CSV table of C-alpha atoms and ligand atoms in Angstrom, one decimal:
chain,number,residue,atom,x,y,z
A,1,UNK,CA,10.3,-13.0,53.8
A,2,UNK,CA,9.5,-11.7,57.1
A,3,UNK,CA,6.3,-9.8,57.6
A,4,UNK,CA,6.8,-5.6,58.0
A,5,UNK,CA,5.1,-2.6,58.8
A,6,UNK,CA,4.9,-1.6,55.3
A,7,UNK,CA,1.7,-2.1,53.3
A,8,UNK,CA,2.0,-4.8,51.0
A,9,UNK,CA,0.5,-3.8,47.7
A,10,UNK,CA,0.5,-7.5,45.8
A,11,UNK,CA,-2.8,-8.8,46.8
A,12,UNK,CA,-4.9,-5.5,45.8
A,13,UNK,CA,-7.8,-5.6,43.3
A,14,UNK,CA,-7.8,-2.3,41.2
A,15,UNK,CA,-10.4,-0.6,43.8
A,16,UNK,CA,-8.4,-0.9,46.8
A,17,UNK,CA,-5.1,-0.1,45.4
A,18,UNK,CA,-6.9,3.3,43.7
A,19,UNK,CA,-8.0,4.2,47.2
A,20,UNK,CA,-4.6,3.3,48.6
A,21,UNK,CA,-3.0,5.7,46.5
A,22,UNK,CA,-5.7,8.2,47.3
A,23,UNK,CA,-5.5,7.6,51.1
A,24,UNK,CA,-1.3,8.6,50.6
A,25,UNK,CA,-2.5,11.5,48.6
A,26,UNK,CA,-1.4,10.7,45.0
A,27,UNK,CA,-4.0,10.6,41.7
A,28,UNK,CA,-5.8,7.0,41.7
A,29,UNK,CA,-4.7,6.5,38.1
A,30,UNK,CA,-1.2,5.7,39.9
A,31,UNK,CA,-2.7,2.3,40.5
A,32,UNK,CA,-2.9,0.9,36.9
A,33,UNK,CA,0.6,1.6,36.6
A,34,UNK,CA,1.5,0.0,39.6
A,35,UNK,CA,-0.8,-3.3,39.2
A,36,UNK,CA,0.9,-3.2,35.2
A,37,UNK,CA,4.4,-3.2,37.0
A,38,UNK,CA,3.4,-6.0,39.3
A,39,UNK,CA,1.4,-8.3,37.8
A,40,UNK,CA,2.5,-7.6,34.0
A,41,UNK,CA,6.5,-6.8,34.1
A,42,UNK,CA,6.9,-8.8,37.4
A,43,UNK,CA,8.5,-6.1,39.4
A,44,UNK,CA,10.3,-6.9,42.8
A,45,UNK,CA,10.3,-2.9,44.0
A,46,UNK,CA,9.4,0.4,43.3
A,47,UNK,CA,12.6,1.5,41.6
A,48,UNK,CA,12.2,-0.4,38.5
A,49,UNK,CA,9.0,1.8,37.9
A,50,UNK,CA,10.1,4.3,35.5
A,51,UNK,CA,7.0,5.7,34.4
A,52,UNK,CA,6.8,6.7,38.2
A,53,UNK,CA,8.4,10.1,39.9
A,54,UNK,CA,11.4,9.9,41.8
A,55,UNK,CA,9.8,11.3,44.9
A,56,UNK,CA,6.4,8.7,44.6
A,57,UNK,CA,9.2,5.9,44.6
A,58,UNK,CA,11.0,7.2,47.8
A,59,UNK,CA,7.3,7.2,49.5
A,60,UNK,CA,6.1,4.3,48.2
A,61,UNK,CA,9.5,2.7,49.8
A,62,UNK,CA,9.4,4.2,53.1
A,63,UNK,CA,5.5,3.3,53.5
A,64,UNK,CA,4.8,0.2,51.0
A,65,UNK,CA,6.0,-3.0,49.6
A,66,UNK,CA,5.7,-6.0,46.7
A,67,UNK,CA,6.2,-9.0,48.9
A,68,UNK,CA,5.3,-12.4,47.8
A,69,UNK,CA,5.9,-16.1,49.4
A,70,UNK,CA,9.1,-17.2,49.6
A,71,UNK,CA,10.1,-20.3,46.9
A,72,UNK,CA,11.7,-23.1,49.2
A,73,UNK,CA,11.7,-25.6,46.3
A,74,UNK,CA,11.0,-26.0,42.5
A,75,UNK,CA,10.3,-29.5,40.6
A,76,UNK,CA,9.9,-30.4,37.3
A,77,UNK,CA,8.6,-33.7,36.4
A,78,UNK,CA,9.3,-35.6,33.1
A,79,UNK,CA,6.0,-34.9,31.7
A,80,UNK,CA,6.9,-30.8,32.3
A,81,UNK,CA,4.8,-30.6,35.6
A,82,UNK,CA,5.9,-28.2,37.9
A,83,UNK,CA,5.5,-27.9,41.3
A,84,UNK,CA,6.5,-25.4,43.9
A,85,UNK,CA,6.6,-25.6,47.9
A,86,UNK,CA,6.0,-21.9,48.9
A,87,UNK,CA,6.4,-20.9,52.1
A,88,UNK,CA,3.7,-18.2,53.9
A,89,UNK,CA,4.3,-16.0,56.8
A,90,UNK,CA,3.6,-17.9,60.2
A,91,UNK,CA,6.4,-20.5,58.5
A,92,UNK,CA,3.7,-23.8,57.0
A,93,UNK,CA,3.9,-24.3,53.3
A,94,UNK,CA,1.2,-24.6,51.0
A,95,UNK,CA,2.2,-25.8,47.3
A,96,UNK,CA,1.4,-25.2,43.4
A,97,UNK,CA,1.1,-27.0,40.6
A,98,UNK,CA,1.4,-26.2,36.8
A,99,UNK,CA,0.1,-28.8,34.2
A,100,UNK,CA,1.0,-28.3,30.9
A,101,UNK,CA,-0.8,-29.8,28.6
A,102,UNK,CA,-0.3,-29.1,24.4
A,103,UNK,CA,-0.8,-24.9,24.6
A,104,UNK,CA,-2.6,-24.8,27.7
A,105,UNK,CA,-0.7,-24.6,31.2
A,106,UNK,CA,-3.6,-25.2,34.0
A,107,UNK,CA,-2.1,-23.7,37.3
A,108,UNK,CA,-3.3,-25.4,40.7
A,109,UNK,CA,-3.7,-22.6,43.4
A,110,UNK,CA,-4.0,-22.8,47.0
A,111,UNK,CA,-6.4,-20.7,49.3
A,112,UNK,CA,-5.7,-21.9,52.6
A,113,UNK,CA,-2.9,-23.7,54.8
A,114,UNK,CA,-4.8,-26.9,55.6
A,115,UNK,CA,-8.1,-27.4,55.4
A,116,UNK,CA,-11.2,-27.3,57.8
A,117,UNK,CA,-13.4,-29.5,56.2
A,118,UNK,CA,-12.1,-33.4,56.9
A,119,UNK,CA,-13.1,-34.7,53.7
A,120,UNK,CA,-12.4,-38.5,54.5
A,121,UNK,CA,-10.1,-38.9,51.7
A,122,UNK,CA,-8.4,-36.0,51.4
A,123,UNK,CA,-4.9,-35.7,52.8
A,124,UNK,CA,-5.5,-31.8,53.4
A,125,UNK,CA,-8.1,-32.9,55.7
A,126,UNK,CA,-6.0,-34.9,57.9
A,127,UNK,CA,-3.2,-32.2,58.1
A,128,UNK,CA,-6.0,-30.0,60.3
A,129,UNK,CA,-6.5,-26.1,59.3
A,130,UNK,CA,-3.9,-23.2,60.2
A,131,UNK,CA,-4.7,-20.3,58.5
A,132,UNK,CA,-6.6,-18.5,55.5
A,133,UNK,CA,-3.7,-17.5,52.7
A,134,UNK,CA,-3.8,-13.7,52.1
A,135,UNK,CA,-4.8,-12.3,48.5
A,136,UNK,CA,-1.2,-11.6,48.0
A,137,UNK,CA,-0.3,-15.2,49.0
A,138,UNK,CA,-3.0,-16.3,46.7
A,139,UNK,CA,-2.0,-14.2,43.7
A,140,UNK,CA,1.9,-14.6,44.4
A,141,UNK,CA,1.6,-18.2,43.8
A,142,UNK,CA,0.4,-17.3,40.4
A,143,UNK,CA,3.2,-15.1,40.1
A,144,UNK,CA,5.8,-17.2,40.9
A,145,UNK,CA,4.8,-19.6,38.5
A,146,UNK,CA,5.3,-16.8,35.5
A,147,UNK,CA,7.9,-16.1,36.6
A,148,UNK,CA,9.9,-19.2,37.2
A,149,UNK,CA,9.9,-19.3,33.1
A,150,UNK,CA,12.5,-16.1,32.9
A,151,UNK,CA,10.8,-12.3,32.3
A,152,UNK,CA,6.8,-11.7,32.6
A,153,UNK,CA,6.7,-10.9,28.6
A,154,UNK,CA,3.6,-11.6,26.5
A,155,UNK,CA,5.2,-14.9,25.9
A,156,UNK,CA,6.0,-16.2,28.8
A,157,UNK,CA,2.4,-14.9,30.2
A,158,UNK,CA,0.9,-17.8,27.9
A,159,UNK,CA,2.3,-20.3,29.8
A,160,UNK,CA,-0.5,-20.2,32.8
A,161,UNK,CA,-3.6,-20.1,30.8
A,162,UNK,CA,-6.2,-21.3,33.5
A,163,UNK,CA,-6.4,-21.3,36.9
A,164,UNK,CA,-8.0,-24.1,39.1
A,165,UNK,CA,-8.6,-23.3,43.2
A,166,UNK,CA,-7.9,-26.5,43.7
A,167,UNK,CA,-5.0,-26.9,45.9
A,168,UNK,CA,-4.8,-27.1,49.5
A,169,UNK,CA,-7.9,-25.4,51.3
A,170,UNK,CA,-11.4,-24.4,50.8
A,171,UNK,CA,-11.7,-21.5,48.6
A,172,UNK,CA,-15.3,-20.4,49.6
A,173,UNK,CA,-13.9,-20.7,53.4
A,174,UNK,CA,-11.4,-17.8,52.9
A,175,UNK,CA,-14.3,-15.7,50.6
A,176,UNK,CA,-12.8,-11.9,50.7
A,177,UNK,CA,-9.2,-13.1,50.0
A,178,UNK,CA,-10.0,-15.7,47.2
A,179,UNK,CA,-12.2,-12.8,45.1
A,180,UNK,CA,-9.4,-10.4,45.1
A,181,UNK,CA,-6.9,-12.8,43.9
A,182,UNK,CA,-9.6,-14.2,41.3
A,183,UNK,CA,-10.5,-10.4,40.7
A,184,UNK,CA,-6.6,-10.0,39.9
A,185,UNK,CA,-6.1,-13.2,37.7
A,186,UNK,CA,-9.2,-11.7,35.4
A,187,UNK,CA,-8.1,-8.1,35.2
A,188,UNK,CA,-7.0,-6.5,32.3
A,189,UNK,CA,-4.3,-4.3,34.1
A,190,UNK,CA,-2.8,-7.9,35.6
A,191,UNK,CA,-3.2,-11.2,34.4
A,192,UNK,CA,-6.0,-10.9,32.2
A,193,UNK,CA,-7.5,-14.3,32.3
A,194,UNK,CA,-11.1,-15.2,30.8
A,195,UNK,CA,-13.2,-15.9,33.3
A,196,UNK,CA,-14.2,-19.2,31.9
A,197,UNK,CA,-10.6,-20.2,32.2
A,198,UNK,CA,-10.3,-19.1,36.5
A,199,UNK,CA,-12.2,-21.6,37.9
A,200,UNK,CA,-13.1,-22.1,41.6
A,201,UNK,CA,-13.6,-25.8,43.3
A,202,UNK,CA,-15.9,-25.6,46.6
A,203,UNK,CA,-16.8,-28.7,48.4
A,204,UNK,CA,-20.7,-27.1,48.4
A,205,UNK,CA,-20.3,-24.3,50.7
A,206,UNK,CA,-23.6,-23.9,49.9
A,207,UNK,CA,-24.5,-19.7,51.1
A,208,UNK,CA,-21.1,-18.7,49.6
A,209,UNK,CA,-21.8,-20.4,46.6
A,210,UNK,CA,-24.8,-17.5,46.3
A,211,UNK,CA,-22.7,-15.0,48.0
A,212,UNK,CA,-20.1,-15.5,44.8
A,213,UNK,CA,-22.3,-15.2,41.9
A,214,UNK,CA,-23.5,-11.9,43.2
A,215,UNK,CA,-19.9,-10.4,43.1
A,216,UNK,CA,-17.7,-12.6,41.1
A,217,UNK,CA,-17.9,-14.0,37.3
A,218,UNK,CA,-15.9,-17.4,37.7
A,219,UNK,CA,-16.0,-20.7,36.6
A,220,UNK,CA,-17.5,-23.1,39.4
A,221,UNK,CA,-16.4,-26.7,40.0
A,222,UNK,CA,-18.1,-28.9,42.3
A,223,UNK,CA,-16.1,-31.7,45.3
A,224,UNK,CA,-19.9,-34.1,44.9
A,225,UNK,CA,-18.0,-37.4,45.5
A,226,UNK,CA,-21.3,-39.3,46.2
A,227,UNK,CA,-24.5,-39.1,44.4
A,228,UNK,CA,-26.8,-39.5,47.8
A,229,UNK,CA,-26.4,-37.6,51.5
A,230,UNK,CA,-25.7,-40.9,53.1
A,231,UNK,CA,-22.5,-41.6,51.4
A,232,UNK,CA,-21.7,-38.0,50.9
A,233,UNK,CA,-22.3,-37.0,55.0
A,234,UNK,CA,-19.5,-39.9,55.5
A,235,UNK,CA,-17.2,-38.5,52.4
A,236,UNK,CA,-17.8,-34.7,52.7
A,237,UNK,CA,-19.0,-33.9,56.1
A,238,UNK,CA,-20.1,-30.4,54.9
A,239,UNK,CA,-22.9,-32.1,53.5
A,240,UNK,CA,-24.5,-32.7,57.1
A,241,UNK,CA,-24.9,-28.7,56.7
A,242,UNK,CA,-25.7,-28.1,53.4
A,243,UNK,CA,-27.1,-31.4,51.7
A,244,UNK,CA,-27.5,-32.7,48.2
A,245,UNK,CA,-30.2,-31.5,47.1
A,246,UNK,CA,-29.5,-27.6,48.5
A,247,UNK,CA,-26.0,-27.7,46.6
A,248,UNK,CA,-27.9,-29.1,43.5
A,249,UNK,CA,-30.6,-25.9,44.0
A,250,UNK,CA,-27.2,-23.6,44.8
A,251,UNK,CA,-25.6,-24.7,41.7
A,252,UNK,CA,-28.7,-24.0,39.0
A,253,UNK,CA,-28.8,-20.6,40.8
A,254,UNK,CA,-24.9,-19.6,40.5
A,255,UNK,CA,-25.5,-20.9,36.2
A,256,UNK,CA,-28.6,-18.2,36.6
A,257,UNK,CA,-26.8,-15.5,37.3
A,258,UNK,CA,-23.7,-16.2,34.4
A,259,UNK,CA,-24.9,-14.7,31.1
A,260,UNK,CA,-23.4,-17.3,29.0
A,261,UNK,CA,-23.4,-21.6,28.7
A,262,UNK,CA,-20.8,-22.6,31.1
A,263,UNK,CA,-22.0,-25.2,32.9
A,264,UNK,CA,-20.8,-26.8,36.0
A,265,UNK,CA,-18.0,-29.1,36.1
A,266,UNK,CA,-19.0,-32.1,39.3
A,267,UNK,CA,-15.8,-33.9,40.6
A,268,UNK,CA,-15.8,-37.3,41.6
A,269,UNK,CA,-12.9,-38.9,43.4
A,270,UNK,CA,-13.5,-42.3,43.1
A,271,UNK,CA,-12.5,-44.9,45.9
A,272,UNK,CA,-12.9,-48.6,45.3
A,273,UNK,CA,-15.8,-50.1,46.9
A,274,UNK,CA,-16.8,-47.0,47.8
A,275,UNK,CA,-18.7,-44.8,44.9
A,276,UNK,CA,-18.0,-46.5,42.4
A,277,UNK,CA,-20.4,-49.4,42.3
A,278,UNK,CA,-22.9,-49.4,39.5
A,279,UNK,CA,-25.6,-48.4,41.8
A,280,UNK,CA,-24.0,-45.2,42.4
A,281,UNK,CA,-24.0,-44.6,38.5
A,282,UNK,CA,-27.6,-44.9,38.2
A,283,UNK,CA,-28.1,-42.6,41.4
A,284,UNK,CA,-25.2,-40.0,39.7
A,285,UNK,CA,-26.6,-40.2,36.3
A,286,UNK,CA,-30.1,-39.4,37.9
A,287,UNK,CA,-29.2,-36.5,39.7
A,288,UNK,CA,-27.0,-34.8,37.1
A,289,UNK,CA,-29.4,-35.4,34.2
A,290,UNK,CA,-31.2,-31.6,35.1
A,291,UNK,CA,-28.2,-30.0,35.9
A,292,UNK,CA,-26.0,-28.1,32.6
A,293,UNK,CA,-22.8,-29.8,34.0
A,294,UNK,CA,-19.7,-31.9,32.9
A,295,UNK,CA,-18.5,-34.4,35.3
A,296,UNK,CA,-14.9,-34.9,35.8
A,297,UNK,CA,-13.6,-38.6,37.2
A,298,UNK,CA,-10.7,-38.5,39.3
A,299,UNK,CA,-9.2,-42.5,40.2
A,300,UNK,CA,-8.1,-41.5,43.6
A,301,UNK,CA,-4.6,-41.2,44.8
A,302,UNK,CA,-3.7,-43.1,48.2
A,303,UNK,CA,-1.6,-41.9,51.1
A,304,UNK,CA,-0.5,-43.2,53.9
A,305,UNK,CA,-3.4,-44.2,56.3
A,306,UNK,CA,-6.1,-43.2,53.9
A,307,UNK,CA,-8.3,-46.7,54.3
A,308,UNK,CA,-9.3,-46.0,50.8
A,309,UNK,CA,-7.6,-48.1,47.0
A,310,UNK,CA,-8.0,-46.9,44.1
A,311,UNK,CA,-10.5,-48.8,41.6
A,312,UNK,CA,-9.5,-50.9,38.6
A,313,UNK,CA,-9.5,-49.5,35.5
A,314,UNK,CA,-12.6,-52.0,34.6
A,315,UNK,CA,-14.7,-50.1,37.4
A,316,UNK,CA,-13.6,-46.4,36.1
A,317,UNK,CA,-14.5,-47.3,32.8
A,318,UNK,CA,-17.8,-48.9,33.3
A,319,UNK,CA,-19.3,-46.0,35.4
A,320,UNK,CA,-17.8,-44.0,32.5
A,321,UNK,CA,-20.0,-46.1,30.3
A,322,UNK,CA,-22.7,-45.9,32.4
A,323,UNK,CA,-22.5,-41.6,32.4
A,324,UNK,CA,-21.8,-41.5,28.4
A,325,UNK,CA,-25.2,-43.5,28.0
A,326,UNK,CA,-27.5,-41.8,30.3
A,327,UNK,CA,-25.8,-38.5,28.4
A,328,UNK,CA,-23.8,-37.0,30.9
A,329,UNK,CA,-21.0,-35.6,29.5
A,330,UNK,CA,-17.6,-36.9,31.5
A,331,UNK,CA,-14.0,-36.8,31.4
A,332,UNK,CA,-11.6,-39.1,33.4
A,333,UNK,CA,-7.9,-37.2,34.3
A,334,UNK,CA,-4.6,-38.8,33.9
A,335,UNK,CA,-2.2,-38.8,36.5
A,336,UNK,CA,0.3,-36.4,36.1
A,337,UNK,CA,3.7,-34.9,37.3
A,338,UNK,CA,3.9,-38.8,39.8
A,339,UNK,CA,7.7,-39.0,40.5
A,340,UNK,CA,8.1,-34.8,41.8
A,341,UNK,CA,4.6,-36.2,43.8
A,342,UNK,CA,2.7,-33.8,42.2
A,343,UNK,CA,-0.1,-35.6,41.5
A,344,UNK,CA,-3.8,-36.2,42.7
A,345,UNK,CA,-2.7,-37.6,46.2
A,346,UNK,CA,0.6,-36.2,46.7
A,347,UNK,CA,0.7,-33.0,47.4
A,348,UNK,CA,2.6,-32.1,50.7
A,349,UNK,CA,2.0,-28.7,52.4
A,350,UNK,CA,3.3,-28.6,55.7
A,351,UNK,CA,0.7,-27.6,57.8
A,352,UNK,CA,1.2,-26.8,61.9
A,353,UNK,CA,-2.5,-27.7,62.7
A,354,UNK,CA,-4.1,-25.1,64.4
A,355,UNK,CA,-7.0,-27.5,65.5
A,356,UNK,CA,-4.6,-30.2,66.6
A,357,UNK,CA,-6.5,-32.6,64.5
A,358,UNK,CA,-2.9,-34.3,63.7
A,359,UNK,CA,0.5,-33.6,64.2
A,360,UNK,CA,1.2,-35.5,60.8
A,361,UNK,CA,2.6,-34.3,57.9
A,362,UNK,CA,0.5,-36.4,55.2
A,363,UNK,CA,0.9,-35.9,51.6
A,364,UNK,CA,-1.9,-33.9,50.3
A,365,UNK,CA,-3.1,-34.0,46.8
A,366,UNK,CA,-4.4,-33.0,43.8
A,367,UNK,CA,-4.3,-33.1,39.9
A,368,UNK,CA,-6.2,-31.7,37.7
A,369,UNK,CA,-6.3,-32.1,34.1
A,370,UNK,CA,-9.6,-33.5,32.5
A,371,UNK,CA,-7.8,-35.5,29.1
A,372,UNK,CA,-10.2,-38.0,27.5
A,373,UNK,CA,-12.9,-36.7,25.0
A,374,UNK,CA,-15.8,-35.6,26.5
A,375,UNK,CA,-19.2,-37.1,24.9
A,376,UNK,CA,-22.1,-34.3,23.9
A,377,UNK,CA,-24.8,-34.3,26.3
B,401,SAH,N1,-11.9,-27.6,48.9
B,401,SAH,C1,-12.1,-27.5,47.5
B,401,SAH,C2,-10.8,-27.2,46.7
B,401,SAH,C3,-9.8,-28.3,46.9
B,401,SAH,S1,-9.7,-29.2,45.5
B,401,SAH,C4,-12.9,-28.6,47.0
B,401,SAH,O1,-13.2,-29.6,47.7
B,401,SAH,O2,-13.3,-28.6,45.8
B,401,SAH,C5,-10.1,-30.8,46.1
B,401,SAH,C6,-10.1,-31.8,44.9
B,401,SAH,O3,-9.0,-32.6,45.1
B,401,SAH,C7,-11.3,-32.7,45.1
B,401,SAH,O4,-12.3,-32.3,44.2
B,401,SAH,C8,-10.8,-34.0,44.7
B,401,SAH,O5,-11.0,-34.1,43.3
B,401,SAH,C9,-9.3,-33.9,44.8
B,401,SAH,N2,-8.8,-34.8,45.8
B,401,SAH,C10,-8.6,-34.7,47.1
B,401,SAH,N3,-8.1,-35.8,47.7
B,401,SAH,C11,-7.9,-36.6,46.7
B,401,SAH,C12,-7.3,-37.9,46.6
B,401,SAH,N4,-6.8,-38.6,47.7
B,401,SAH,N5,-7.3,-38.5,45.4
B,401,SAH,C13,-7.7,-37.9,44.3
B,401,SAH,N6,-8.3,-36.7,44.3
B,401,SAH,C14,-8.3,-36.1,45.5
């Protein structure tokens, strides 16, 4: 949908649509029943809200608007994985994912078109950076996916029970935008999610990482990929900036400030020959042993041009091994939703590269799902 005039009220936490309706001169309370009507029933405009006065609806058409990214395609995989290809103003795409998985559905959000942080084996990398999503780009995607199952009732609401930033983009890159869409995903009045099932994946940005536990209860997932700053400088360049052992310090601090025993889930893409020798168990093991965290395996998923192979089986499991006995609680992730290239690896935005780092459209990736059993620390 083309971009207007009109304000567009999707992406708004509970405070600014309050002062939004105050600013127009109508009673704040206005904006529970409008989030309700949005985020709850789904509504496309402000005619279906009855509870709402004939003359507030003519205003709020004249001088407002529910606008989310336009679907260009929906596919469902064998395995019930969807995935969408969403289309943002500007024109590039970014995509979702749902996982379903026995009574949970894990939805895979994205927070930016592209990506500015050239992780060496990340396709998002290679397809440059364009643009920060907007909160109502972010939140829409989360939308969309309710949606796509028929009416937003109670029932249908189940069927995104988590939500992982994990798609295209750095969340902690795009702060502002990324809390009011996680604000809206954990309010009451919208999606009502726990906030131990909203969870936000940063490749160790490692200021915003403070910056968010000051003004945001989520879950936190860590990109590590290497266990020292010499592999992990080549891997995740970020980590030139902000290093090991400041992310490590970052991450105790962010588990500081939650109230309860979540602990930090550590990703690790593993690439053959690369991190997952035994040596770099030993160096993992070490460095997670103080840290209240889960670590999450991921094989890696190729794409064209990526230099990197997934491992054998043999090699996952023994570092597996290796985590399990120096207690480190880990779980690997199956590849899911393959043939609608959905998986870790295959997710395409198409990104015009605003840094002209490529022209390419590569595949990017993700998946998400921790399966196997995870071992007590
Ligand atoms: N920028 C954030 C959010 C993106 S999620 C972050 O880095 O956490 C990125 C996740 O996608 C990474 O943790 C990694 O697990 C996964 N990933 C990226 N490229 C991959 C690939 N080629 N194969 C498997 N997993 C990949």
């Amino acid at each position: 949908m083309k971009a207007t005039s009109r304000t567009n009220l999707l992406g708004m936490t509970p405070v600014q649509l309050a002062s939004y309706f105050e600013e127009i001169g109508e009673k704040p309370f206005r904006a529970t029943q409008v989030l309700k009507w949005m985020h709850q029933h789904g509504a496309e405009s402000f005619d279906e809200m009855t509870n709402i006065s004939k003359t507030l609806r003519v205003k709020l058409n004249e001088q407002a608007e529910i606008r989310e990214p336009e679907v260009v395609s929906q596919d469902i995989s064998k395995d019930g994985t969807r995935k969408w290809v969403i289309r943002v103003d500007g024109g590039s795409c970014v995509e979702t994912v749902l996982i379903p998985e026995g009574n949970r559905g894990t939805l895979c959000v994205s927070s930016q078109v592209g990506c500015s942080l050239n992780c060496s084996f990340c396709s998002t990398g290679k397809q440059g950076f364009n643009r920060n999503l907007s909160a109502a780009e972010i939140i829409g995607q989360v939308r969309i996916a309710i949606k796509s199952f028929g009416a937003m009732d109670p029932a249908n609401k189940r069927v995104v029970t988590n939500v992982v930033m994990m798609g295209m983009g750095e969340p902690l890159m795009n702060f502002e935008r990324v809390v009011s869409a996680m604000t809206l995903m954990m309010e009451d009045n919208a999606y009502g999610l726990s906030k131990r099932r909203v969870t936000l994946s940063t490749a160790g940005v490692v200021p915003a990482i403070d910056k968010l536990g000051d003004v945001l209860d989520v879950s936190l997932a860590v990109s590590l990929h290497a266990p020292n700053d010499k592999l992990r400088d080549e891997l995740v360049p970020v980590n030139k900036k902000y290093p090991i052992k400041e992310l490590m310090d970052a991450c105790h601090r962010y588990l500081g400030k939650l109230n309860d025993k979540r602990v930090i889930t550590i990703e690790y893409t593993m690439m053959e020959g690369v991190n997952d020798l035994p040596e770099h168990a030993h160096q993992l093991a070490k460095l997670l042993k103080t840290l209240p965290c889960k670590l999450n395996i991921i094989p890696f998923n190729p794409f064209p041009n990526s230099g990197y192979t997934r491992p054998k089986a043999a090699a996952i499991e023994h570092f597996k091994n290796t985590m399990h006995k120096a207690g480190i609680r880990t779980t690997g992730r199956r590849t899911r939703g393959e043939e609608i290239d959905a998986a870790c690896g295959q997710l395409g935005g198409i990104v015009e590269d605003r840094t002209k780092r490529t022209s390419k459209l590569i595949p990017l990736v993700q998946e998400i799902i921790p399966t196997t059993t995870p071992t007590a620390r």
